CSV table of C-alpha atoms in Angstrom, one decimal:
chain,number,residue,atom,x,y,z
R,1,UNK,CA,235.6,164.9,156.2
R,2,UNK,CA,235.9,167.8,158.6
R,3,UNK,CA,236.8,167.1,162.2
R,4,UNK,CA,236.8,169.0,165.4
R,5,UNK,CA,237.7,168.4,169.1
R,6,UNK,CA,235.2,167.9,171.9
R,7,UNK,CA,235.2,170.7,174.4
R,8,UNK,CA,238.7,171.1,175.9
R,9,UNK,CA,239.7,167.5,175.3
R,10,UNK,CA,241.8,166.1,172.5
R,11,UNK,CA,239.1,163.8,171.3
R,12,UNK,CA,238.5,164.4,167.7
R,13,UNK,CA,235.1,163.8,166.0
R,14,UNK,CA,234.0,164.0,162.4
R,15,UNK,CA,231.2,166.3,161.4
R,16,UNK,CA,229.1,163.2,160.7
R,17,UNK,CA,229.0,160.4,163.3
R,18,UNK,CA,227.8,156.9,162.7
R,19,UNK,CA,225.0,155.8,165.0
R,20,UNK,CA,225.1,152.1,165.5
R,21,UNK,CA,221.6,151.6,166.9
R,22,UNK,CA,220.2,150.8,163.4
R,23,UNK,CA,222.7,147.9,162.8
R,24,UNK,CA,221.4,146.2,165.9
R,25,UNK,CA,218.1,145.3,164.4
R,26,UNK,CA,216.3,148.5,165.3
R,27,UNK,CA,212.6,147.7,164.5
R,28,UNK,CA,213.5,145.0,162.0
R,29,UNK,CA,216.3,142.5,161.3
R,30,UNK,CA,219.6,143.5,159.7
R,31,UNK,CA,222.1,140.9,158.6
R,32,UNK,CA,225.7,140.8,159.8
R,33,UNK,CA,226.8,141.4,156.2
R,34,UNK,CA,224.6,144.5,155.8
R,35,UNK,CA,225.8,145.8,159.2
R,36,UNK,CA,229.4,145.4,158.4
R,37,UNK,CA,228.9,147.0,154.9
R,38,UNK,CA,227.3,150.0,156.6
R,39,UNK,CA,230.3,150.5,158.8
R,40,UNK,CA,232.6,150.0,155.9
R,41,UNK,CA,230.8,152.6,153.8
R,42,UNK,CA,231.0,155.1,156.6
R,43,UNK,CA,234.7,154.5,156.9
R,44,UNK,CA,235.2,154.9,153.2
R,45,UNK,CA,233.4,158.2,153.3
R,46,UNK,CA,235.7,159.5,156.0
R,47,UNK,CA,233.5,159.0,159.1
R,48,UNK,CA,235.7,158.3,162.1
R,49,UNK,CA,233.3,158.7,164.9
R,50,UNK,CA,231.1,155.8,166.0
R,51,UNK,CA,228.4,155.7,168.7
R,52,UNK,CA,226.9,152.7,170.4
R,53,UNK,CA,225.3,151.5,173.6
R,54,UNK,CA,224.5,148.3,175.5
R,55,UNK,CA,220.8,149.1,175.2
R,56,UNK,CA,221.0,148.8,171.4
R,57,UNK,CA,219.9,145.3,170.4
R,58,UNK,CA,220.8,144.1,174.0
R,59,UNK,CA,224.5,144.3,173.1
R,60,UNK,CA,224.3,143.4,169.4
R,61,UNK,CA,225.3,147.0,168.4
R,62,UNK,CA,228.5,146.8,170.4
R,63,UNK,CA,229.4,143.4,169.1
R,64,UNK,CA,228.8,144.2,165.5
R,65,UNK,CA,230.5,147.6,165.6
R,66,UNK,CA,233.5,146.2,167.4
R,67,UNK,CA,233.9,143.4,164.9
R,68,UNK,CA,233.6,145.8,162.0
R,69,UNK,CA,236.3,148.1,163.4
R,70,UNK,CA,238.6,145.4,164.9
R,71,UNK,CA,241.2,145.5,162.1
R,72,UNK,CA,241.4,149.3,161.9
R,73,UNK,CA,244.2,151.3,163.6
R,74,UNK,CA,242.7,152.0,167.0
R,75,UNK,CA,244.3,155.5,167.1
R,76,UNK,CA,242.5,156.6,163.9
R,77,UNK,CA,238.9,156.5,165.1
R,78,UNK,CA,236.7,157.6,168.1
R,79,UNK,CA,234.1,155.3,169.8
R,80,UNK,CA,231.5,156.3,172.3
R,81,UNK,CA,229.3,154.0,174.4
R,82,UNK,CA,227.0,154.5,177.3
R,83,UNK,CA,226.4,153.5,180.9
R,84,UNK,CA,223.3,153.3,183.0
R,85,UNK,CA,221.8,150.0,181.7
R,86,UNK,CA,223.4,146.7,182.7
R,87,UNK,CA,222.6,143.6,180.7
R,88,UNK,CA,221.7,140.6,182.8
R,89,UNK,CA,220.7,137.1,181.6
R,90,UNK,CA,216.9,136.9,181.3
R,91,UNK,CA,215.5,134.1,183.5
R,92,UNK,CA,213.3,133.1,180.6
R,93,UNK,CA,215.4,134.6,177.9
R,94,UNK,CA,215.4,133.7,174.2
R,95,UNK,CA,211.8,132.6,174.1
R,96,UNK,CA,210.5,135.9,172.8
R,97,UNK,CA,211.9,139.1,171.2
R,98,UNK,CA,212.9,142.5,172.3
R,99,UNK,CA,210.5,144.5,170.1
R,100,UNK,CA,208.9,146.1,173.1
R,101,UNK,CA,212.2,148.0,173.4
R,102,UNK,CA,212.4,148.5,169.6
R,103,UNK,CA,214.8,145.7,168.6
R,104,UNK,CA,214.2,142.6,166.6
R,105,UNK,CA,216.5,140.4,168.7
R,106,UNK,CA,215.8,137.4,171.1
R,107,UNK,CA,215.2,138.6,174.6
R,108,UNK,CA,218.2,136.7,176.0
R,109,UNK,CA,219.0,139.5,178.5
R,110,UNK,CA,217.1,142.1,180.4
R,111,UNK,CA,218.2,145.7,181.0
R,112,UNK,CA,218.7,146.8,184.6
R,113,UNK,CA,219.0,150.5,185.4
R,114,UNK,CA,222.2,151.2,187.4
R,115,UNK,CA,223.8,154.6,187.8
R,116,UNK,CA,225.9,153.6,190.8
R,117,UNK,CA,229.7,153.9,190.7
R,118,UNK,CA,230.0,150.1,190.6
R,119,UNK,CA,227.4,150.0,187.8
R,120,UNK,CA,229.5,152.4,185.7
R,121,UNK,CA,232.6,150.2,186.1
R,122,UNK,CA,230.7,147.0,185.3
R,123,UNK,CA,229.0,148.5,182.3
R,124,UNK,CA,232.2,149.8,180.7
R,125,UNK,CA,234.0,146.5,181.4
R,126,UNK,CA,231.1,144.6,179.7
R,127,UNK,CA,231.1,147.0,176.8
R,128,UNK,CA,234.8,146.6,176.2
R,129,UNK,CA,234.3,142.8,176.2
R,130,UNK,CA,231.5,143.1,173.6
R,131,UNK,CA,233.4,145.6,171.5
R,132,UNK,CA,236.6,143.6,171.6
R,133,UNK,CA,238.5,146.8,172.1
R,134,UNK,CA,241.0,147.9,174.7
R,135,UNK,CA,239.3,151.3,175.3
R,136,UNK,CA,236.4,153.6,174.4
R,137,UNK,CA,237.1,157.3,173.9
R,138,UNK,CA,233.7,158.7,175.2
R,139,UNK,CA,231.5,157.4,177.9
R,140,UNK,CA,228.0,158.9,178.2
R,141,UNK,CA,225.3,158.6,180.9
R,142,UNK,CA,222.4,157.1,178.9
R,143,UNK,CA,218.9,158.5,179.6
R,144,UNK,CA,219.2,159.1,183.3
R,145,UNK,CA,215.8,160.9,183.2
R,146,UNK,CA,214.3,159.1,186.2
R,147,UNK,CA,217.7,158.5,187.9
R,148,UNK,CA,219.0,162.1,187.9
R,149,UNK,CA,220.3,162.3,191.5
R,150,UNK,CA,222.1,158.9,191.4
R,151,UNK,CA,223.6,159.9,188.0
R,152,UNK,CA,224.8,163.2,189.4
R,153,UNK,CA,226.1,161.9,192.8
R,154,UNK,CA,227.4,158.4,191.9
R,155,UNK,CA,227.7,157.8,188.1
R,156,UNK,CA,229.2,161.1,187.2
R,157,UNK,CA,231.9,161.1,189.8
R,158,UNK,CA,232.9,157.6,188.7
R,159,UNK,CA,233.2,158.8,185.1
R,160,UNK,CA,235.2,161.8,186.2
R,161,UNK,CA,237.6,159.5,188.0
R,162,UNK,CA,238.0,157.3,184.9
R,163,UNK,CA,238.6,160.4,182.8
R,164,UNK,CA,241.3,161.6,185.3
R,165,UNK,CA,243.0,158.2,185.1
R,166,UNK,CA,243.0,158.3,181.3
R,167,UNK,CA,240.7,155.2,181.1
R,168,UNK,CA,238.3,157.3,178.9
R,169,UNK,CA,239.1,160.6,177.2
R,170,UNK,CA,235.7,162.4,177.4
R,171,UNK,CA,232.5,162.1,179.4
R,172,UNK,CA,229.0,163.3,179.0
R,173,UNK,CA,225.3,162.6,178.9
R,174,UNK,CA,223.1,161.3,176.1
R,175,UNK,CA,219.4,162.2,176.3
R,176,UNK,CA,216.2,163.1,174.4
R,177,UNK,CA,215.4,166.1,176.6
R,178,UNK,CA,216.9,169.5,177.5
R,179,UNK,CA,216.4,170.1,181.2
R,180,UNK,CA,218.8,167.5,182.5
R,181,UNK,CA,221.8,168.1,180.2
R,182,UNK,CA,221.5,171.8,181.0
R,183,UNK,CA,221.7,170.9,184.7
R,184,UNK,CA,224.8,168.7,184.0
R,185,UNK,CA,226.5,171.5,182.1
R,186,UNK,CA,225.9,173.9,185.0
R,187,UNK,CA,226.8,171.5,187.9
R,188,UNK,CA,229.4,169.2,186.5
R,189,UNK,CA,232.5,169.2,184.3
R,190,UNK,CA,231.2,167.1,181.4
R,191,UNK,CA,232.8,167.5,178.0
R,192,UNK,CA,229.9,166.7,175.7
R,193,UNK,CA,226.1,166.4,175.4
R,194,UNK,CA,224.6,164.0,173.0
R,195,UNK,CA,221.2,165.7,172.4
R,196,UNK,CA,218.7,163.6,170.4
R,197,UNK,CA,215.8,165.2,168.5
R,198,UNK,CA,215.8,168.5,170.4
R,199,UNK,CA,217.9,170.6,168.1
R,200,UNK,CA,216.6,170.0,164.5
R,201,UNK,CA,215.3,171.9,161.6
R,202,UNK,CA,211.8,171.1,162.9
R,203,UNK,CA,212.3,172.2,166.5
R,204,UNK,CA,215.0,174.0,168.5
R,205,UNK,CA,214.2,173.4,172.1
R,206,UNK,CA,217.9,172.9,172.8
R,207,UNK,CA,218.6,176.6,171.9
R,208,UNK,CA,216.9,177.8,175.1
R,209,UNK,CA,219.5,176.4,177.5
R,210,UNK,CA,221.7,173.5,176.4
R,211,UNK,CA,223.5,175.0,173.4
R,212,UNK,CA,224.1,178.4,175.0
R,213,UNK,CA,225.4,176.7,178.2
R,214,UNK,CA,227.7,174.4,176.2
R,215,UNK,CA,229.0,177.3,174.1
R,216,UNK,CA,229.6,179.6,177.2
R,217,UNK,CA,231.5,176.8,179.0
R,218,UNK,CA,233.6,175.6,176.0
R,219,UNK,CA,231.8,172.3,175.9
R,220,UNK,CA,230.5,170.4,172.8
R,221,UNK,CA,227.2,169.1,171.6
R,222,UNK,CA,226.6,166.1,169.3
R,223,UNK,CA,223.2,166.3,167.7
R,224,UNK,CA,221.3,163.1,167.2
R,225,UNK,CA,217.8,162.5,165.8
R,226,UNK,CA,218.2,165.1,163.2
R,227,UNK,CA,215.3,163.6,161.2
R,228,UNK,CA,213.0,163.6,164.2
R,229,UNK,CA,212.4,159.8,163.9
R,230,UNK,CA,212.4,159.9,160.1
R,231,UNK,CA,209.8,162.6,159.6
R,232,UNK,CA,212.3,164.9,157.9
R,233,UNK,CA,213.4,162.2,155.4
R,234,UNK,CA,210.0,161.7,153.9
R,235,UNK,CA,207.1,163.6,155.5
R,236,UNK,CA,203.8,161.9,154.8
R,237,UNK,CA,200.7,160.7,156.7
R,238,UNK,CA,201.7,157.8,159.0
R,239,UNK,CA,205.3,158.9,159.3
R,240,UNK,CA,206.9,158.7,162.7
R,241,UNK,CA,207.8,161.7,164.9
R,242,UNK,CA,209.4,161.3,168.3
R,243,UNK,CA,208.9,157.5,168.0
R,244,UNK,CA,205.1,157.9,167.5
R,245,UNK,CA,202.8,158.7,164.6
R,246,UNK,CA,203.2,162.3,163.5
R,247,UNK,CA,200.5,164.7,164.7
R,248,UNK,CA,198.7,166.5,161.8
R,249,UNK,CA,200.0,170.0,162.7
R,250,UNK,CA,203.6,168.8,162.8
R,251,UNK,CA,203.2,166.9,159.5
R,252,UNK,CA,201.9,170.1,157.9
R,253,UNK,CA,204.9,172.1,159.1
R,254,UNK,CA,207.3,169.4,157.8
R,255,UNK,CA,205.6,169.4,154.4
R,256,UNK,CA,205.8,173.2,154.2
R,257,UNK,CA,209.5,172.9,154.9
R,258,UNK,CA,209.9,170.3,152.2
R,259,UNK,CA,208.2,172.6,149.7
R,260,UNK,CA,210.6,175.4,150.6
R,261,UNK,CA,213.8,173.3,150.4
R,262,UNK,CA,212.8,171.7,147.1
R,263,UNK,CA,212.1,175.1,145.5
R,264,UNK,CA,215.8,175.7,146.1
R,265,UNK,CA,216.8,172.3,144.6
R,266,UNK,CA,217.7,170.8,148.0
R,267,UNK,CA,216.1,167.6,149.5
R,268,UNK,CA,214.6,168.2,153.0
R,269,UNK,CA,216.9,165.6,154.5
R,270,UNK,CA,219.9,167.5,153.2
R,271,UNK,CA,218.8,170.7,154.9
R,272,UNK,CA,218.0,168.7,158.1
R,273,UNK,CA,221.5,167.2,158.2
R,274,UNK,CA,223.2,170.5,157.6
R,275,UNK,CA,221.1,172.7,159.9
R,276,UNK,CA,222.6,171.8,163.4
R,277,UNK,CA,226.1,172.4,162.3
R,278,UNK,CA,225.3,176.1,162.1
R,279,UNK,CA,225.6,176.4,165.8
R,280,UNK,CA,229.1,176.9,167.2
R,281,UNK,CA,228.6,174.4,170.0
R,282,UNK,CA,227.7,171.6,167.7
R,283,UNK,CA,230.7,169.4,166.9
R,284,UNK,CA,228.9,166.6,164.9
R,285,UNK,CA,225.6,165.3,163.7
R,286,UNK,CA,224.9,161.7,164.5
R,287,UNK,CA,222.9,159.6,162.0
R,288,UNK,CA,222.2,155.9,162.0
R,289,UNK,CA,222.1,153.6,159.0
R,290,UNK,CA,221.3,149.9,158.5
R,291,UNK,CA,223.0,149.4,155.2
R,292,UNK,CA,225.8,150.8,152.9
R,293,UNK,CA,223.3,152.5,150.6
R,294,UNK,CA,221.8,154.5,153.5
R,295,UNK,CA,225.2,155.6,154.6
R,296,UNK,CA,226.2,156.8,151.2
R,297,UNK,CA,222.9,158.7,150.8
R,298,UNK,CA,223.5,160.4,154.2
R,299,UNK,CA,227.0,161.4,153.2
R,300,UNK,CA,225.9,162.7,149.8
R,301,UNK,CA,223.1,164.8,151.4
R,302,UNK,CA,225.5,166.3,154.0
R,303,UNK,CA,227.9,167.3,151.2
R,304,UNK,CA,225.2,169.2,149.3
R,305,UNK,CA,225.5,172.9,149.2
R,306,UNK,CA,222.6,174.5,151.0
R,307,UNK,CA,222.2,178.1,149.7
R,308,UNK,CA,221.6,180.9,152.1
R,309,UNK,CA,218.4,181.7,150.2
R,310,UNK,CA,216.9,178.4,151.5
R,311,UNK,CA,217.3,179.5,155.1
R,312,UNK,CA,215.9,182.9,154.2
R,313,UNK,CA,212.9,181.2,152.6
R,314,UNK,CA,212.2,179.1,155.7
R,315,UNK,CA,212.3,182.3,157.8
R,316,UNK,CA,210.1,184.1,155.4
R,317,UNK,CA,207.5,181.3,155.7
R,318,UNK,CA,207.7,181.5,159.5
R,319,UNK,CA,209.2,178.0,159.6
R,320,UNK,CA,212.5,179.0,161.2
R,321,UNK,CA,212.9,181.7,163.9
R,322,UNK,CA,215.0,184.7,162.8
R,323,UNK,CA,217.5,184.3,165.7
R,324,UNK,CA,218.4,180.6,165.0
R,325,UNK,CA,222.0,180.3,163.6
R,326,UNK,CA,222.3,178.5,160.3
R,327,UNK,CA,225.4,177.2,158.4
R,328,UNK,CA,227.3,179.8,156.6
R,329,UNK,CA,226.2,182.7,158.7
R,330,UNK,CA,228.6,185.4,160.2
R,331,UNK,CA,230.5,184.5,163.4
R,332,UNK,CA,228.4,184.5,166.6
R,333,UNK,CA,228.6,187.3,169.1
R,334,UNK,CA,231.5,187.1,171.5
R,335,UNK,CA,229.2,186.2,174.4
R,336,UNK,CA,228.1,183.1,172.5
R,337,UNK,CA,231.5,181.9,171.6
R,338,UNK,CA,232.9,178.7,173.2
R,339,UNK,CA,235.4,179.8,175.9
R,340,UNK,CA,238.5,177.8,176.5
R,341,UNK,CA,238.8,176.6,180.1
R,342,UNK,CA,241.7,174.7,181.5
R,343,UNK,CA,241.0,171.5,183.4
R,344,UNK,CA,243.3,169.9,185.9
R,345,UNK,CA,243.2,166.2,185.8
R,346,UNK,CA,245.1,163.7,187.8
R,347,UNK,CA,247.2,161.0,186.1
R,348,UNK,CA,247.2,160.4,182.3
R,349,UNK,CA,244.9,162.9,180.5
R,350,UNK,CA,243.9,160.4,178.0
R,351,UNK,CA,246.7,160.5,175.4
R,352,UNK,CA,247.6,157.1,174.7
R,353,UNK,CA,230.1,157.7,168.9
R,354,UNK,CA,220.9,157.7,166.1
R,355,UNK,CA,220.8,158.0,169.8
R,356,UNK,CA,217.5,157.0,171.0
């Protein structure tokens, strides 16, 4: 599987990243055996980039992912986790479930927002304990939408120090919106944006600011949520879009896309997986799976050849703007190319991870 580096770092990511939210009982239970088999199938397919977070299953994602990777050579894969939510024992934990947050797990802990410097350190220390690993490669600020100032003035500087000390190799932000990551790209020295649901075959909001900013500054984007909450896997009435029932006009557009892709012998989900990789700033697409079969299907879809005529057909139907880059197109204009920028970091430079 093809790999690339994030921004100006030496962190390598595969073109497909394994999102470990699904194996933490996202919406419904997943057995330990199924979770481990999913990670094993991803490994067998050549995936070497794995993304997790304390939020996913109140730590279950990190525990399962760490256990599944523990016997692998640590220098052969990349792990990303996130900071911003600390897990604290719930005063009445274990009596109910966590489905209000989307996870079918006992509510043994509660999430506490904390983008302070101390919160970052405590979060990473706890994540390493749950993962059972000696380090993570990428640390991301997780959904700081309502905590932007503290994330900028306290959490980000803490991550920058950790990167300079070689504790983590790359830092960034993981969000479901575009305004904040564009601001971070302009005002900080992050390496990567994990952008969920905002640069997909269905919508390209990220093309307004985030992707051009990343490309111009030599930074990278990992695209999550490529199926827009599952709509682009099987568009039908009652399907989910942005974690809510799909509006009729959005469903109609997805169905029209499906008709075009299938005329060219390509499943809609294959085109959806391939599409983001057409932009030069996109280093990887992140997709979650709860079992080995789902992993194998995702890998098979990504390996499909998507003919140029398919993209032309979407454009002809008014379903894809003419200026949007697609896989296999000619090189981008020089102004849009990632620019290499040197970065001075103190200490060791680090030689030594669907988001929702």
